[in-house]
Amino acid sequence: EISPVEDTNPTKTQHTFVVTVYDRDGRPVPNVQVHWILARTGDAVGDIVAFDDQDLGESGAKALTRKTDNQYSVSYTNEQPQTLHRGNRWVADEARWTDFEVGNGQTWCTITSPVEGDSHMIAYVPAIHDGLRHKVFAVKHWQRVPHLTVKQECAERVHVGMEYDYVITVENDGEGATPGDTMVMDNLPDGIQIMDDTTFPVNLGVLEAGEVEEFTVRVRADNHGMKVNQVEARAGEFVARAACTT
């Protein structure tokens, strides 16, 4: 079996398929050869960037693993667990995608695509002689997605009772438009009052790829102390946060 059978990723990230080979009693089988084939069609996208080439102990199978080109590689199911360390950060909230473990009887292959489209992966096990069971299929959909950044320009020091301006800048430096309006929320600390007609959340509308929006807020400090101002820009699941201190 192959996992996941179908999934969606942002372009220019990477995605790992995992194949598990079982015996007739449903037990995972190590040291089984698996051929990874990225199907080529007229509009096919995607390339193999990495595959399972770990040393499989006494079997010596590592010497037989290979990557012929960006559409074809050969690996072997593992004799022991292997942890895959993924370097990606999910663009929605900058959180790191979690590492995961590939177990006994499993092997893996990682692909990527710089453009939108579909990647169709075929995993073929020659040791299974049943022509209806020796292949499994999966598809990866690649989409351009936005990536939000937000920053503030705050005054370093102000006097109590003084009005001052600070600037909020939101940029979509991703490859796709935001999925709906981009809303900006400012968590003003106690003792800071808005003195102009700005009302949060501020709706910046849909931000196209590469678009930058900037606005100024006039506020007044009503008491002493260090003030930490936190701002958040959100469009659907895509979030960016920033903070500054006055």
PDB file of N, CA, C and O in Angstrom, residues 209-245:
ATOM      1  N   ALA A 209      -0.374  37.907  -5.362  1.00  0.00           N
ATOM      2  CA  ALA A 209       1.032  37.564  -5.182  1.00  0.00           C
ATOM      3  C   ALA A 209       1.900  38.793  -5.429  1.00  0.00           C
ATOM      4  O   ALA A 209       1.756  39.482  -6.435  1.00  0.00           O
ATOM      5  N   GLY A 210       2.789  39.088  -4.490  1.00  0.00           N
ATOM      6  CA  GLY A 210       3.679  40.233  -4.605  1.00  0.00           C
ATOM      7  C   GLY A 210       3.093  41.551  -4.146  1.00  0.00           C
ATOM      8  O   GLY A 210       3.793  42.574  -4.131  1.00  0.00           O
ATOM      9  N   GLU A 211       1.828  41.567  -3.744  1.00  0.00           N
ATOM     10  CA  GLU A 211       1.181  42.819  -3.358  1.00  0.00           C
ATOM     11  C   GLU A 211       1.563  43.211  -1.931  1.00  0.00           C
ATOM     12  O   GLU A 211       1.684  42.372  -1.044  1.00  0.00           O
ATOM     13  N   VAL A 212       1.740  44.524  -1.716  1.00  0.00           N
ATOM     14  CA  VAL A 212       2.080  45.084  -0.407  1.00  0.00           C
ATOM     15  C   VAL A 212       1.046  46.144  -0.044  1.00  0.00           C
ATOM     16  O   VAL A 212       0.713  47.006  -0.868  1.00  0.00           O
ATOM     17  N   GLU A 213       0.526  46.077   1.185  1.00  0.00           N
ATOM     18  CA  GLU A 213      -0.397  47.096   1.690  1.00  0.00           C
ATOM     19  C   GLU A 213       0.198  47.698   2.962  1.00  0.00           C
ATOM     20  O   GLU A 213       0.757  46.984   3.801  1.00  0.00           O
ATOM     21  N   GLU A 214       0.059  49.000   3.106  1.00  0.00           N
ATOM     22  CA  GLU A 214       0.628  49.711   4.259  1.00  0.00           C
ATOM     23  C   GLU A 214      -0.368  50.741   4.762  1.00  0.00           C
ATOM     24  O   GLU A 214      -1.046  51.397   3.968  1.00  0.00           O
ATOM     25  N   PHE A 215      -0.495  50.852   6.073  1.00  0.00           N
ATOM     26  CA  PHE A 215      -1.348  51.903   6.628  1.00  0.00           C
ATOM     27  C   PHE A 215      -0.758  52.399   7.949  1.00  0.00           C
ATOM     28  O   PHE A 215       0.031  51.713   8.604  1.00  0.00           O
ATOM     29  N   THR A 216      -1.151  53.604   8.304  1.00  0.00           N
ATOM     30  CA  THR A 216      -0.614  54.275   9.493  1.00  0.00           C
ATOM     31  C   THR A 216      -1.714  54.401  10.543  1.00  0.00           C
ATOM     32  O   THR A 216      -2.874  54.690  10.224  1.00  0.00           O
ATOM     33  N   VAL A 217      -1.337  54.196  11.795  1.00  0.00           N
ATOM     34  CA  VAL A 217      -2.264  54.331  12.911  1.00  0.00           C
ATOM     35  C   VAL A 217      -1.704  55.388  13.866  1.00  0.00           C
ATOM     36  O   VAL A 217      -0.514  55.340  14.227  1.00  0.00           O
ATOM     37  N   ARG A 218      -2.543  56.359  14.241  1.00  0.00           N
ATOM     38  CA  ARG A 218      -2.119  57.375  15.226  1.00  0.00           C
ATOM     39  C   ARG A 218      -2.650  56.964  16.602  1.00  0.00           C
ATOM     40  O   ARG A 218      -3.850  56.688  16.763  1.00  0.00           O
ATOM     41  N   VAL A 219      -1.761  56.936  17.566  1.00  0.00           N
ATOM     42  CA  VAL A 219      -2.131  56.521  18.920  1.00  0.00           C
ATOM     43  C   VAL A 219      -1.573  57.506  19.941  1.00  0.00           C
ATOM     44  O   VAL A 219      -0.763  58.380  19.609  1.00  0.00           O
ATOM     45  N   ARG A 220      -2.010  57.340  21.202  1.00  0.00           N
ATOM     46  CA  ARG A 220      -1.518  58.174  22.300  1.00  0.00           C
ATOM     47  C   ARG A 220      -1.185  57.281  23.482  1.00  0.00           C
ATOM     48  O   ARG A 220      -1.926  56.328  23.790  1.00  0.00           O
ATOM     49  N   ALA A 221      -0.066  57.581  24.125  1.00  0.00           N
ATOM     50  CA  ALA A 221       0.332  56.860  25.330  1.00  0.00           C
ATOM     51  C   ALA A 221      -0.232  57.577  26.545  1.00  0.00           C
ATOM     52  O   ALA A 221       0.057  58.761  26.765  1.00  0.00           O
ATOM     53  N   ASP A 222      -1.037  56.883  27.352  1.00  0.00           N
ATOM     54  CA  ASP A 222      -1.697  57.516  28.499  1.00  0.00           C
ATOM     55  C   ASP A 222      -0.995  57.252  29.814  1.00  0.00           C
ATOM     56  O   ASP A 222      -1.373  57.841  30.838  1.00  0.00           O
ATOM     57  N   ASN A 223      -0.026  56.361  29.849  1.00  0.00           N
ATOM     58  CA  ASN A 223       0.697  56.115  31.101  1.00  0.00           C
ATOM     59  C   ASN A 223       2.115  55.656  30.810  1.00  0.00           C
ATOM     60  O   ASN A 223       2.485  55.390  29.666  1.00  0.00           O
ATOM     61  N   HIS A 224       2.919  55.571  31.874  1.00  0.00           N
ATOM     62  CA  HIS A 224       4.316  55.187  31.736  1.00  0.00           C
ATOM     63  C   HIS A 224       4.453  53.674  31.544  1.00  0.00           C
ATOM     64  O   HIS A 224       3.540  52.906  31.841  1.00  0.00           O
ATOM     65  N   GLY A 225       5.637  53.276  31.088  1.00  0.00           N
ATOM     66  CA  GLY A 225       5.961  51.858  31.016  1.00  0.00           C
ATOM     67  C   GLY A 225       6.300  51.407  29.605  1.00  0.00           C
ATOM     68  O   GLY A 225       6.108  52.141  28.619  1.00  0.00           O
ATOM     69  N   MET A 226       6.832  50.203  29.543  1.00  0.00           N
ATOM     70  CA  MET A 226       7.164  49.600  28.254  1.00  0.00           C
ATOM     71  C   MET A 226       5.920  48.951  27.670  1.00  0.00           C
ATOM     72  O   MET A 226       5.247  48.158  28.330  1.00  0.00           O
ATOM     73  N   LYS A 227       5.618  49.288  26.433  1.00  0.00           N
ATOM     74  CA  LYS A 227       4.414  48.791  25.778  1.00  0.00           C
ATOM     75  C   LYS A 227       4.804  47.869  24.613  1.00  0.00           C
ATOM     76  O   LYS A 227       5.568  48.265  23.729  1.00  0.00           O
ATOM     77  N   VAL A 228       4.276  46.651  24.639  1.00  0.00           N
ATOM     78  CA  VAL A 228       4.517  45.691  23.569  1.00  0.00           C
ATOM     79  C   VAL A 228       3.263  45.621  22.709  1.00  0.00           C
ATOM     80  O   VAL A 228       2.185  45.247  23.188  1.00  0.00           O
ATOM     81  N   ASN A 229       3.420  46.007  21.466  1.00  0.00           N
ATOM     82  CA  ASN A 229       2.291  46.057  20.544  1.00  0.00           C
ATOM     83  C   ASN A 229       2.387  44.863  19.590  1.00  0.00           C
ATOM     84  O   ASN A 229       3.387  44.690  18.898  1.00  0.00           O
ATOM     85  N   GLN A 230       1.350  44.037  19.546  1.00  0.00           N
ATOM     86  CA  GLN A 230       1.347  42.833  18.719  1.00  0.00           C
ATOM     87  C   GLN A 230       0.307  42.969  17.612  1.00  0.00           C
ATOM     88  O   GLN A 230      -0.828  43.362  17.864  1.00  0.00           O
ATOM     89  N   VAL A 231       0.717  42.609  16.397  1.00  0.00           N
ATOM     90  CA  VAL A 231      -0.184  42.703  15.252  1.00  0.00           C
ATOM     91  C   VAL A 231      -0.215  41.362  14.530  1.00  0.00           C
ATOM     92  O   VAL A 231       0.789  40.633  14.502  1.00  0.00           O
ATOM     93  N   GLU A 232      -1.374  41.043  13.967  1.00  0.00           N
ATOM     94  CA  GLU A 232      -1.546  39.783  13.246  1.00  0.00           C
ATOM     95  C   GLU A 232      -2.266  40.052  11.939  1.00  0.00           C
ATOM     96  O   GLU A 232      -3.247  40.804  11.895  1.00  0.00           O
ATOM     97  N   ALA A 233      -1.765  39.455  10.855  1.00  0.00           N
ATOM     98  CA  ALA A 233      -2.442  39.483   9.558  1.00  0.00           C
ATOM     99  C   ALA A 233      -2.896  38.062   9.246  1.00  0.00           C
ATOM    100  O   ALA A 233      -2.107  37.117   9.353  1.00  0.00           O
ATOM    101  N   ARG A 234      -4.136  37.909   8.830  1.00  0.00           N
ATOM    102  CA  ARG A 234      -4.692  36.574   8.607  1.00  0.00           C
ATOM    103  C   ARG A 234      -5.555  36.568   7.356  1.00  0.00           C
ATOM    104  O   ARG A 234      -6.385  37.458   7.153  1.00  0.00           O
ATOM    105  N   ALA A 235      -5.351  35.540   6.530  1.00  0.00           N
ATOM    106  CA  ALA A 235      -6.212  35.299   5.370  1.00  0.00           C
ATOM    107  C   ALA A 235      -6.469  33.796   5.327  1.00  0.00           C
ATOM    108  O   ALA A 235      -5.606  33.025   4.915  1.00  0.00           O
ATOM    109  N   GLY A 236      -7.646  33.384   5.780  1.00  0.00           N
ATOM    110  CA  GLY A 236      -7.916  31.945   5.879  1.00  0.00           C
ATOM    111  C   GLY A 236      -6.953  31.298   6.860  1.00  0.00           C
ATOM    112  O   GLY A 236      -6.809  31.742   7.997  1.00  0.00           O
ATOM    113  N   GLU A 237      -6.264  30.263   6.412  1.00  0.00           N
ATOM    114  CA  GLU A 237      -5.316  29.564   7.273  1.00  0.00           C
ATOM    115  C   GLU A 237      -3.930  30.204   7.268  1.00  0.00           C
ATOM    116  O   GLU A 237      -3.035  29.779   7.995  1.00  0.00           O
ATOM    117  N   PHE A 238      -3.734  31.241   6.471  1.00  0.00           N
ATOM    118  CA  PHE A 238      -2.421  31.867   6.344  1.00  0.00           C
ATOM    119  C   PHE A 238      -2.316  33.033   7.308  1.00  0.00           C
ATOM    120  O   PHE A 238      -3.121  33.976   7.266  1.00  0.00           O
ATOM    121  N   VAL A 239      -1.309  32.976   8.174  1.00  0.00           N
ATOM    122  CA  VAL A 239      -1.188  33.912   9.286  1.00  0.00           C
ATOM    123  C   VAL A 239       0.243  34.423   9.372  1.00  0.00           C
ATOM    124  O   VAL A 239       1.194  33.689   9.170  1.00  0.00           O
ATOM    125  N   ALA A 240       0.377  35.711   9.696  1.00  0.00           N
ATOM    126  CA  ALA A 240       1.679  36.286  10.010  1.00  0.00           C
ATOM    127  C   ALA A 240       1.525  37.179  11.232  1.00  0.00           C
ATOM    128  O   ALA A 240       0.497  37.833  11.412  1.00  0.00           O
ATOM    129  N   ARG A 241       2.555  37.210  12.080  1.00  0.00           N
ATOM    130  CA  ARG A 241       2.503  37.999  13.303  1.00  0.00           C
ATOM    131  C   ARG A 241       3.793  38.791  13.479  1.00  0.00           C
ATOM    132  O   ARG A 241       4.859  38.370  13.004  1.00  0.00           O
ATOM    133  N   ALA A 242       3.688  39.911  14.170  1.00  0.00           N
ATOM    134  CA  ALA A 242       4.859  40.705  14.474  1.00  0.00           C
ATOM    135  C   ALA A 242       4.579  41.482  15.752  1.00  0.00           C
ATOM    136  O   ALA A 242       3.430  41.611  16.187  1.00  0.00           O
ATOM    137  N   ALA A 243       5.635  42.000  16.365  1.00  0.00           N
ATOM    138  CA  ALA A 243       5.493  42.792  17.596  1.00  0.00           C
ATOM    139  C   ALA A 243       6.582  43.843  17.634  1.00  0.00           C
ATOM    140  O   ALA A 243       7.673  43.669  17.069  1.00  0.00           O
ATOM    141  N   CYS A 244       6.292  44.958  18.282  1.00  0.00           N
ATOM    142  CA  CYS A 244       7.302  45.975  18.501  1.00  0.00           C
ATOM    143  C   CYS A 244       7.089  46.572  19.889  1.00  0.00           C
ATOM    144  O   CYS A 244       5.997  46.469  20.464  1.00  0.00           O
ATOM    145  N   THR A 245       8.111  47.184  20.423  1.00  0.00           N
ATOM    146  CA  THR A 245       8.094  47.698  21.783  1.00  0.00           C
ATOM    147  C   THR A 245       8.385  49.194  21.788  1.00  0.00           C
ATOM    148  O   THR A 245       9.293  49.670  21.111  1.00  0.00           O
TER     149      THR A 245
END
